[in-house]
Amino acid sequence: NESEYEFSVINDNVIRFGLGAIKNLGEKAVEAIIEERRENGSYKNIFDLTKRLNLSACNKKSLETMAYAGAFDSFNNGNRAQYFSTYPDSSGITAIEKAIIYGKQYQQQNMNMQSLFNDTVEDNIIKEPELPDCERWTKLQLLKAEKDVIGFYISGHPLDMYKLESELFKYNITISQLNELLTSNNIDESWLNKDLLFMGIITDVSHKQTQKGDPMGIMTIEDYDSNIKIFLFSEEYVQFKSYMNEGWAIEVKGKIRESR
């Protein structure tokens, strides 16, 4: 209800994320949303959105992408999980699909009534649906959805849930600092053979085989500023395989040694 196509300044303390920066949300869809909003005011909920929009420009994929990104969070009658939840009537359709069906029916009825009375009929006899009841997504699910469609987290970071642990344990290096050390031609000797400890979220996991056919694993670990890939081979892979779960927060302890 506030975003433009590009990033925009709302006031001295707020910069609103641009709708055009959301993945898989086309320019035509954004233009249709903004144009209708300027002409007829803010959207009340997702059903109000679909009954007013040109649904050939703003389709199911567009609506799903916006829901994942949190664009509908300002609607006070729903949460992100509800838009992807199915109704208990065995129809198997999600709330977003229901909203599209409702929007098309509303627009078709309005066209028929205008044709009959040669005027716009404001009161639609089609009752506006309700969102299905369901459990809210966890904070981690919310953040993962954001990152999938935006490329980074907006409403927080997965590590925010582990602030107490990060204060209790003495982490002495960040992933950004570690990457800098590993790519440096002249490492300060004080870092060599020193126990290094950092914390991060596992954001990607893959299980592979070496050219010899031995099992190996690769996981990407991310903190607030950077990420690093950790490769596990042979005994280390077998030992730590159970920790390789996307979304887990883990601490990593290791040493930098000179290669021989």
PDB file of C-alpha atoms in Angstrom:
ATOM      1  CA  ASN A   1       0.000   0.000   0.000  1.00  0.00           C
ATOM      2  CA  GLU A   2       3.005   2.362   0.109  1.00  0.00           C
ATOM      3  CA  SER A   3       5.656   0.869  -2.142  1.00  0.00           C
ATOM      4  CA  GLU A   4       6.399   2.281  -5.577  1.00  0.00           C
ATOM      5  CA  TYR A   5       8.240   0.426  -8.334  1.00  0.00           C
ATOM      6  CA  GLU A   6      11.598   1.625  -7.036  1.00  0.00           C
ATOM      7  CA  PHE A   7      12.733   2.302  -3.481  1.00  0.00           C
ATOM      8  CA  SER A   8      11.050   5.398  -2.052  1.00  0.00           C
ATOM      9  CA  VAL A   9      11.395   7.651   0.985  1.00  0.00           C
ATOM     10  CA  ILE A  10       8.309   7.660   3.234  1.00  0.00           C
ATOM     11  CA  ASN A  11       9.686   9.940   5.956  1.00  0.00           C
ATOM     12  CA  ASP A  12      12.970  10.747   7.702  1.00  0.00           C
ATOM     13  CA  ASN A  13      13.107   7.287   9.272  1.00  0.00           C
ATOM     14  CA  VAL A  14      11.583   5.027   6.626  1.00  0.00           C
ATOM     15  CA  ILE A  15      12.698   3.909   3.171  1.00  0.00           C
ATOM     16  CA  ARG A  16      10.101   1.679   1.569  1.00  0.00           C
ATOM     17  CA  PHE A  17      11.278  -1.364  -0.390  1.00  0.00           C
ATOM     18  CA  GLY A  18      10.443  -1.147  -4.093  1.00  0.00           C
ATOM     19  CA  LEU A  19       8.011  -3.694  -5.515  1.00  0.00           C
ATOM     20  CA  GLY A  20      10.147  -3.890  -8.630  1.00  0.00           C
ATOM     21  CA  ALA A  21      12.967  -5.451  -6.607  1.00  0.00           C
ATOM     22  CA  ILE A  22      10.904  -8.523  -5.747  1.00  0.00           C
ATOM     23  CA  LYS A  23      11.843 -11.553  -7.830  1.00  0.00           C
ATOM     24  CA  ASN A  24       9.260 -12.864 -10.318  1.00  0.00           C
ATOM     25  CA  LEU A  25       7.056  -9.804  -9.904  1.00  0.00           C
ATOM     26  CA  GLY A  26       6.842  -8.289 -13.368  1.00  0.00           C
ATOM     27  CA  GLU A  27       6.776  -4.615 -14.242  1.00  0.00           C
ATOM     28  CA  LYS A  28       3.230  -4.848 -15.631  1.00  0.00           C
ATOM     29  CA  ALA A  29       1.967  -6.291 -12.353  1.00  0.00           C
ATOM     30  CA  VAL A  30       3.619  -3.540 -10.320  1.00  0.00           C
ATOM     31  CA  GLU A  31       2.294  -0.817 -12.618  1.00  0.00           C
ATOM     32  CA  ALA A  32      -1.238  -2.235 -12.367  1.00  0.00           C
ATOM     33  CA  ILE A  33      -1.048  -2.322  -8.554  1.00  0.00           C
ATOM     34  CA  ILE A  34       0.243   1.242  -8.251  1.00  0.00           C
ATOM     35  CA  GLU A  35      -2.106   2.741 -10.856  1.00  0.00           C
ATOM     36  CA  GLU A  36      -5.232   1.263  -9.270  1.00  0.00           C
ATOM     37  CA  ARG A  37      -4.065   2.290  -5.787  1.00  0.00           C
ATOM     38  CA  ARG A  38      -3.513   5.900  -6.889  1.00  0.00           C
ATOM     39  CA  GLU A  39      -6.950   6.096  -8.481  1.00  0.00           C
ATOM     40  CA  ASN A  40      -9.032   4.361  -5.811  1.00  0.00           C
ATOM     41  CA  GLY A  41      -7.041   4.255  -2.591  1.00  0.00           C
ATOM     42  CA  SER A  42      -5.301   1.637  -0.486  1.00  0.00           C
ATOM     43  CA  TYR A  43      -6.195  -2.038  -0.648  1.00  0.00           C
ATOM     44  CA  LYS A  44      -8.085  -3.430   2.354  1.00  0.00           C
ATOM     45  CA  ASN A  45      -7.110  -7.081   1.946  1.00  0.00           C
ATOM     46  CA  ILE A  46      -6.111  -9.602  -0.708  1.00  0.00           C
ATOM     47  CA  PHE A  47      -9.734 -10.009  -1.901  1.00  0.00           C
ATOM     48  CA  ASP A  48     -10.097  -6.272  -2.313  1.00  0.00           C
ATOM     49  CA  LEU A  49      -6.848  -6.405  -4.289  1.00  0.00           C
ATOM     50  CA  THR A  50      -7.961  -9.130  -6.691  1.00  0.00           C
ATOM     51  CA  LYS A  51     -11.393  -7.641  -7.349  1.00  0.00           C
ATOM     52  CA  ARG A  52      -9.804  -4.331  -8.367  1.00  0.00           C
ATOM     53  CA  LEU A  53      -6.760  -5.464 -10.336  1.00  0.00           C
ATOM     54  CA  ASN A  54      -6.308  -6.544 -13.921  1.00  0.00           C
ATOM     55  CA  LEU A  55      -5.631 -10.223 -13.130  1.00  0.00           C
ATOM     56  CA  SER A  56      -4.069 -10.852 -16.527  1.00  0.00           C
ATOM     57  CA  ALA A  57      -1.272  -8.487 -15.460  1.00  0.00           C
ATOM     58  CA  CYS A  58      -1.124  -9.640 -11.841  1.00  0.00           C
ATOM     59  CA  ASN A  59      -1.442 -13.420 -11.755  1.00  0.00           C
ATOM     60  CA  LYS A  60      -1.103 -16.208  -9.165  1.00  0.00           C
ATOM     61  CA  LYS A  61       2.700 -16.165  -9.290  1.00  0.00           C
ATOM     62  CA  SER A  62       2.739 -12.408  -8.684  1.00  0.00           C
ATOM     63  CA  LEU A  63       0.448 -12.702  -5.665  1.00  0.00           C
ATOM     64  CA  GLU A  64       2.438 -15.593  -4.195  1.00  0.00           C
ATOM     65  CA  THR A  65       5.678 -13.678  -4.600  1.00  0.00           C
ATOM     66  CA  MET A  66       4.267 -10.618  -2.855  1.00  0.00           C
ATOM     67  CA  ALA A  67       2.909 -12.741  -0.011  1.00  0.00           C
ATOM     68  CA  TYR A  68       6.312 -14.411   0.478  1.00  0.00           C
ATOM     69  CA  ALA A  69       7.991 -11.005   0.524  1.00  0.00           C
ATOM     70  CA  GLY A  70       5.632  -9.680   3.192  1.00  0.00           C
ATOM     71  CA  ALA A  71       3.847  -7.165   0.957  1.00  0.00           C
ATOM     72  CA  PHE A  72       0.492  -8.151   2.505  1.00  0.00           C
ATOM     73  CA  ASP A  73       1.658  -7.919   6.116  1.00  0.00           C
ATOM     74  CA  SER A  74      -0.021  -4.519   6.497  1.00  0.00           C
ATOM     75  CA  PHE A  75      -3.430  -6.168   6.020  1.00  0.00           C
ATOM     76  CA  ASN A  76      -4.692  -6.674   9.559  1.00  0.00           C
ATOM     77  CA  ASN A  77      -6.857  -9.676   8.723  1.00  0.00           C
ATOM     78  CA  GLY A  78      -4.245 -12.246   7.794  1.00  0.00           C
ATOM     79  CA  ASN A  79      -0.736 -13.635   8.063  1.00  0.00           C
ATOM     80  CA  ARG A  80       1.612 -15.057   5.454  1.00  0.00           C
ATOM     81  CA  ALA A  81       0.847 -18.703   6.210  1.00  0.00           C
ATOM     82  CA  GLN A  82      -2.861 -18.203   5.521  1.00  0.00           C
ATOM     83  CA  TYR A  83      -2.330 -17.149   1.931  1.00  0.00           C
ATOM     84  CA  PHE A  84      -0.803 -20.560   1.141  1.00  0.00           C
ATOM     85  CA  SER A  85      -3.117 -22.600   3.351  1.00  0.00           C
ATOM     86  CA  THR A  86      -5.920 -24.662   1.777  1.00  0.00           C
ATOM     87  CA  TYR A  87      -9.565 -24.539   2.769  1.00  0.00           C
ATOM     88  CA  PRO A  88     -11.062 -27.431   4.793  1.00  0.00           C
ATOM     89  CA  ASP A  89     -13.836 -28.047   2.229  1.00  0.00           C
ATOM     90  CA  SER A  90     -11.690 -30.577   0.297  1.00  0.00           C
ATOM     91  CA  SER A  91     -11.413 -28.221  -2.676  1.00  0.00           C
ATOM     92  CA  GLY A  92      -7.643 -28.170  -2.225  1.00  0.00           C
ATOM     93  CA  ILE A  93      -7.308 -24.556  -3.327  1.00  0.00           C
ATOM     94  CA  THR A  94      -5.212 -22.038  -1.455  1.00  0.00           C
ATOM     95  CA  ALA A  95      -6.370 -18.642  -0.234  1.00  0.00           C
ATOM     96  CA  ILE A  96      -4.476 -16.975  -3.089  1.00  0.00           C
ATOM     97  CA  GLU A  97      -6.249 -19.179  -5.632  1.00  0.00           C
ATOM     98  CA  LYS A  98      -9.560 -18.425  -3.896  1.00  0.00           C
ATOM     99  CA  ALA A  99      -8.824 -14.700  -4.106  1.00  0.00           C
ATOM    100  CA  ILE A 100      -8.181 -14.966  -7.851  1.00  0.00           C
ATOM    101  CA  ILE A 101     -11.450 -16.867  -8.414  1.00  0.00           C
ATOM    102  CA  TYR A 102     -13.325 -14.292  -6.333  1.00  0.00           C
ATOM    103  CA  GLY A 103     -11.712 -11.390  -8.188  1.00  0.00           C
ATOM    104  CA  LYS A 104     -12.653 -12.813 -11.587  1.00  0.00           C
ATOM    105  CA  GLN A 105     -16.233 -13.509 -10.505  1.00  0.00           C
ATOM    106  CA  TYR A 106     -16.590 -10.018  -9.050  1.00  0.00           C
ATOM    107  CA  GLN A 107     -15.278  -8.344 -12.184  1.00  0.00           C
ATOM    108  CA  GLN A 108     -17.438 -10.502 -14.464  1.00  0.00           C
ATOM    109  CA  GLN A 109     -20.561  -9.761 -12.448  1.00  0.00           C
ATOM    110  CA  ASN A 110     -19.782  -6.055 -12.442  1.00  0.00           C
ATOM    111  CA  MET A 111     -19.412  -6.120 -16.238  1.00  0.00           C
ATOM    112  CA  ASN A 112     -22.739  -7.909 -16.600  1.00  0.00           C
ATOM    113  CA  MET A 113     -24.506  -5.456 -14.294  1.00  0.00           C
ATOM    114  CA  GLN A 114     -22.984  -2.440 -16.076  1.00  0.00           C
ATOM    115  CA  SER A 115     -24.153  -3.860 -19.399  1.00  0.00           C
ATOM    116  CA  LEU A 116     -27.661  -4.328 -18.013  1.00  0.00           C
ATOM    117  CA  PHE A 117     -28.059  -0.966 -16.248  1.00  0.00           C
ATOM    118  CA  ASN A 118     -25.462   1.091 -18.160  1.00  0.00           C
ATOM    119  CA  ASP A 119     -23.931   2.163 -14.858  1.00  0.00           C
ATOM    120  CA  THR A 120     -21.413   0.932 -12.283  1.00  0.00           C
ATOM    121  CA  VAL A 121     -22.888  -1.244  -9.553  1.00  0.00           C
ATOM    122  CA  GLU A 122     -21.000  -0.669  -6.311  1.00  0.00           C
ATOM    123  CA  ASP A 123     -22.538  -3.378  -4.129  1.00  0.00           C
ATOM    124  CA  ASN A 124     -21.485  -6.814  -5.239  1.00  0.00           C
ATOM    125  CA  ILE A 125     -23.754  -9.681  -4.234  1.00  0.00           C
ATOM    126  CA  ILE A 126     -20.796 -12.098  -4.191  1.00  0.00           C
ATOM    127  CA  LYS A 127     -19.777 -12.454  -0.567  1.00  0.00           C
ATOM    128  CA  GLU A 128     -16.107 -11.749   0.109  1.00  0.00           C
ATOM    129  CA  PRO A 129     -14.360 -14.962   1.271  1.00  0.00           C
ATOM    130  CA  GLU A 130     -12.443 -15.323   4.508  1.00  0.00           C
ATOM    131  CA  LEU A 131      -8.892 -16.563   4.901  1.00  0.00           C
ATOM    132  CA  PRO A 132      -8.533 -20.145   6.200  1.00  0.00           C
ATOM    133  CA  ASP A 133      -7.393 -20.733   9.760  1.00  0.00           C
ATOM    134  CA  CYS A 134      -3.916 -22.177  10.159  1.00  0.00           C
ATOM    135  CA  GLU A 135      -0.809 -21.987  12.282  1.00  0.00           C
ATOM    136  CA  ARG A 136       1.458 -19.031  11.685  1.00  0.00           C
ATOM    137  CA  TRP A 137       4.847 -19.643  10.111  1.00  0.00           C
ATOM    138  CA  THR A 138       7.824 -19.658  12.396  1.00  0.00           C
ATOM    139  CA  LYS A 139      10.201 -16.702  12.258  1.00  0.00           C
ATOM    140  CA  LEU A 140      12.666 -18.863  10.346  1.00  0.00           C
ATOM    141  CA  GLN A 141      10.036 -19.774   7.731  1.00  0.00           C
ATOM    142  CA  LEU A 142       9.143 -16.099   7.306  1.00  0.00           C
ATOM    143  CA  LEU A 143      12.759 -15.078   6.833  1.00  0.00           C
ATOM    144  CA  LYS A 144      13.529 -17.927   4.419  1.00  0.00           C
ATOM    145  CA  ALA A 145      10.548 -16.932   2.252  1.00  0.00           C
ATOM    146  CA  GLU A 146      11.740 -13.320   2.239  1.00  0.00           C
ATOM    147  CA  LYS A 147      15.217 -14.283   1.159  1.00  0.00           C
ATOM    148  CA  ASP A 148      13.958 -16.586  -1.591  1.00  0.00           C
ATOM    149  CA  VAL A 149      12.041 -13.781  -3.346  1.00  0.00           C
ATOM    150  CA  ILE A 150      14.115 -10.744  -2.355  1.00  0.00           C
ATOM    151  CA  GLY A 151      17.659 -12.070  -2.026  1.00  0.00           C
ATOM    152  CA  PHE A 152      18.188 -11.043   1.587  1.00  0.00           C
ATOM    153  CA  TYR A 153      16.320 -10.757   4.867  1.00  0.00           C
ATOM    154  CA  ILE A 154      14.148  -7.694   5.575  1.00  0.00           C
ATOM    155  CA  SER A 155      12.198  -8.203   8.793  1.00  0.00           C
ATOM    156  CA  GLY A 156      15.090  -9.651  10.750  1.00  0.00           C
ATOM    157  CA  HIS A 157      17.838 -12.271  10.609  1.00  0.00           C
ATOM    158  CA  PRO A 158      17.755 -15.934  11.743  1.00  0.00           C
ATOM    159  CA  LEU A 159      20.621 -15.246  14.145  1.00  0.00           C
ATOM    160  CA  ASP A 160      18.431 -12.750  16.036  1.00  0.00           C
ATOM    161  CA  MET A 161      16.875 -15.779  17.735  1.00  0.00           C
ATOM    162  CA  TYR A 162      20.251 -16.738  19.208  1.00  0.00           C
ATOM    163  CA  LYS A 163      21.357 -13.449  20.751  1.00  0.00           C
ATOM    164  CA  LEU A 164      21.614 -15.008  24.217  1.00  0.00           C
ATOM    165  CA  GLU A 165      23.873 -17.786  22.966  1.00  0.00           C
ATOM    166  CA  SER A 166      26.062 -15.332  21.069  1.00  0.00           C
ATOM    167  CA  GLU A 167      26.510 -13.323  24.258  1.00  0.00           C
ATOM    168  CA  LEU A 168      27.293 -16.370  26.405  1.00  0.00           C
ATOM    169  CA  PHE A 169      29.846 -17.916  24.070  1.00  0.00           C
ATOM    170  CA  LYS A 170      33.013 -16.059  23.245  1.00  0.00           C
ATOM    171  CA  TYR A 171      32.979 -15.979  19.466  1.00  0.00           C
ATOM    172  CA  ASN A 172      36.241 -14.392  18.382  1.00  0.00           C
ATOM    173  CA  ILE A 173      35.832 -14.063  14.616  1.00  0.00           C
ATOM    174  CA  THR A 174      33.146 -13.298  12.038  1.00  0.00           C
ATOM    175  CA  ILE A 175      32.776 -15.047   8.695  1.00  0.00           C
ATOM    176  CA  SER A 176      33.765 -11.838   6.925  1.00  0.00           C
ATOM    177  CA  GLN A 177      37.009 -11.678   8.936  1.00  0.00           C
ATOM    178  CA  LEU A 178      37.657 -15.356   8.275  1.00  0.00           C
ATOM    179  CA  ASN A 179      37.170 -14.956   4.519  1.00  0.00           C
ATOM    180  CA  GLU A 180      39.564 -12.024   4.557  1.00  0.00           C
ATOM    181  CA  LEU A 181      42.184 -14.077   6.362  1.00  0.00           C
ATOM    182  CA  LEU A 182      41.800 -17.047   4.028  1.00  0.00           C
ATOM    183  CA  THR A 183      42.298 -14.893   0.940  1.00  0.00           C
ATOM    184  CA  SER A 184      45.140 -12.829   2.363  1.00  0.00           C
ATOM    185  CA  ASN A 185      48.662 -13.269   1.041  1.00  0.00           C
ATOM    186  CA  ASN A 186      50.179 -12.200   4.353  1.00  0.00           C
ATOM    187  CA  ILE A 187      48.293 -13.569   7.351  1.00  0.00           C
ATOM    188  CA  ASP A 188      49.140 -12.125  10.736  1.00  0.00           C
ATOM    189  CA  GLU A 189      50.905 -14.992  12.517  1.00  0.00           C
ATOM    190  CA  SER A 190      48.818 -14.362  15.631  1.00  0.00           C
ATOM    191  CA  TRP A 191      45.893 -15.991  13.816  1.00  0.00           C
ATOM    192  CA  LEU A 192      47.787 -19.164  12.895  1.00  0.00           C
ATOM    193  CA  ASN A 193      46.976 -22.281  14.951  1.00  0.00           C
ATOM    194  CA  LYS A 194      44.646 -20.234  17.151  1.00  0.00           C
ATOM    195  CA  ASP A 195      41.256 -21.641  18.122  1.00  0.00           C
ATOM    196  CA  LEU A 196      38.682 -19.692  16.111  1.00  0.00           C
ATOM    197  CA  LEU A 197      34.995 -19.814  16.978  1.00  0.00           C
ATOM    198  CA  PHE A 198      32.060 -18.366  15.097  1.00  0.00           C
ATOM    199  CA  MET A 199      28.322 -18.895  14.792  1.00  0.00           C
ATOM    200  CA  GLY A 200      26.121 -18.984  11.722  1.00  0.00           C
ATOM    201  CA  ILE A 201      22.987 -20.282  10.016  1.00  0.00           C
ATOM    202  CA  ILE A 202      23.231 -23.138   7.526  1.00  0.00           C
ATOM    203  CA  THR A 203      21.612 -21.783   4.372  1.00  0.00           C
ATOM    204  CA  ASP A 204      22.520 -24.471   1.831  1.00  0.00           C
ATOM    205  CA  VAL A 205      23.497 -28.149   2.009  1.00  0.00           C
ATOM    206  CA  SER A 206      24.566 -30.654  -0.619  1.00  0.00           C
ATOM    207  CA  HIS A 207      25.730 -34.244  -0.352  1.00  0.00           C
ATOM    208  CA  LYS A 208      28.055 -35.385  -3.115  1.00  0.00           C
ATOM    209  CA  GLN A 209      30.771 -37.851  -4.059  1.00  0.00           C
ATOM    210  CA  THR A 210      34.403 -37.236  -4.861  1.00  0.00           C
ATOM    211  CA  GLN A 211      35.881 -38.375  -8.166  1.00  0.00           C
ATOM    212  CA  LYS A 212      36.975 -41.539  -6.334  1.00  0.00           C
ATOM    213  CA  GLY A 213      33.409 -42.190  -5.246  1.00  0.00           C
ATOM    214  CA  ASP A 214      33.896 -41.265  -1.604  1.00  0.00           C
ATOM    215  CA  PRO A 215      31.065 -39.376   0.128  1.00  0.00           C
ATOM    216  CA  MET A 216      31.496 -35.672   0.838  1.00  0.00           C
ATOM    217  CA  GLY A 217      29.350 -32.747   1.872  1.00  0.00           C
ATOM    218  CA  ILE A 218      29.244 -29.007   1.287  1.00  0.00           C
ATOM    219  CA  MET A 219      27.358 -26.548   3.456  1.00  0.00           C
ATOM    220  CA  THR A 220      27.070 -22.787   3.281  1.00  0.00           C
ATOM    221  CA  ILE A 221      27.080 -20.989   6.621  1.00  0.00           C
ATOM    222  CA  GLU A 222      25.969 -17.372   6.927  1.00  0.00           C
ATOM    223  CA  ASP A 223      26.175 -14.741   9.646  1.00  0.00           C
ATOM    224  CA  TYR A 224      25.020 -11.101   9.588  1.00  0.00           C
ATOM    225  CA  ASP A 225      27.627  -9.930   7.091  1.00  0.00           C
ATOM    226  CA  SER A 226      28.926 -12.773   4.956  1.00  0.00           C
ATOM    227  CA  ASN A 227      28.913 -16.489   4.195  1.00  0.00           C
ATOM    228  CA  ILE A 228      31.409 -19.296   3.756  1.00  0.00           C
ATOM    229  CA  LYS A 229      31.364 -22.763   2.217  1.00  0.00           C
ATOM    230  CA  ILE A 230      32.638 -25.629   4.346  1.00  0.00           C
ATOM    231  CA  PHE A 231      33.708 -28.846   2.644  1.00  0.00           C
ATOM    232  CA  LEU A 232      33.621 -32.098   4.597  1.00  0.00           C
ATOM    233  CA  PHE A 233      35.424 -35.213   3.430  1.00  0.00           C
ATOM    234  CA  SER A 234      35.855 -38.798   4.614  1.00  0.00           C
ATOM    235  CA  GLU A 235      35.763 -39.137   8.407  1.00  0.00           C
ATOM    236  CA  GLU A 236      34.797 -35.494   8.960  1.00  0.00           C
ATOM    237  CA  TYR A 237      31.789 -35.908   6.669  1.00  0.00           C
ATOM    238  CA  VAL A 238      30.634 -39.032   8.514  1.00  0.00           C
ATOM    239  CA  GLN A 239      31.170 -37.326  11.886  1.00  0.00           C
ATOM    240  CA  PHE A 240      29.324 -34.099  11.085  1.00  0.00           C
ATOM    241  CA  LYS A 241      26.770 -35.241   8.496  1.00  0.00           C
ATOM    242  CA  SER A 242      23.942 -35.143  11.061  1.00  0.00           C
ATOM    243  CA  TYR A 243      24.602 -31.411  11.595  1.00  0.00           C
ATOM    244  CA  MET A 244      24.139 -30.579   7.922  1.00  0.00           C
ATOM    245  CA  ASN A 245      20.551 -29.326   8.047  1.00  0.00           C
ATOM    246  CA  GLU A 246      19.396 -26.188   6.275  1.00  0.00           C
ATOM    247  CA  GLY A 247      18.124 -23.624   8.754  1.00  0.00           C
ATOM    248  CA  TRP A 248      20.154 -24.920  11.690  1.00  0.00           C
ATOM    249  CA  ALA A 249      22.189 -22.492  13.756  1.00  0.00           C
ATOM    250  CA  ILE A 250      25.582 -23.960  14.504  1.00  0.00           C
ATOM    251  CA  GLU A 251      28.896 -22.883  15.931  1.00  0.00           C
ATOM    252  CA  VAL A 252      32.098 -23.761  14.126  1.00  0.00           C
ATOM    253  CA  LYS A 253      35.463 -24.191  15.772  1.00  0.00           C
ATOM    254  CA  GLY A 254      38.666 -24.496  13.794  1.00  0.00           C
ATOM    255  CA  LYS A 255      42.202 -23.340  13.147  1.00  0.00           C
ATOM    256  CA  ILE A 256      44.018 -21.679  10.290  1.00  0.00           C
ATOM    257  CA  ARG A 257      47.117 -23.603   9.344  1.00  0.00           C
ATOM    258  CA  GLU A 258      49.696 -22.896   6.681  1.00  0.00           C
ATOM    259  CA  SER A 259      49.334 -25.187   3.691  1.00  0.00           C
ATOM    260  CA  ARG A 260      52.350 -27.348   3.031  1.00  0.00           C
TER     261      ARG A 260
END
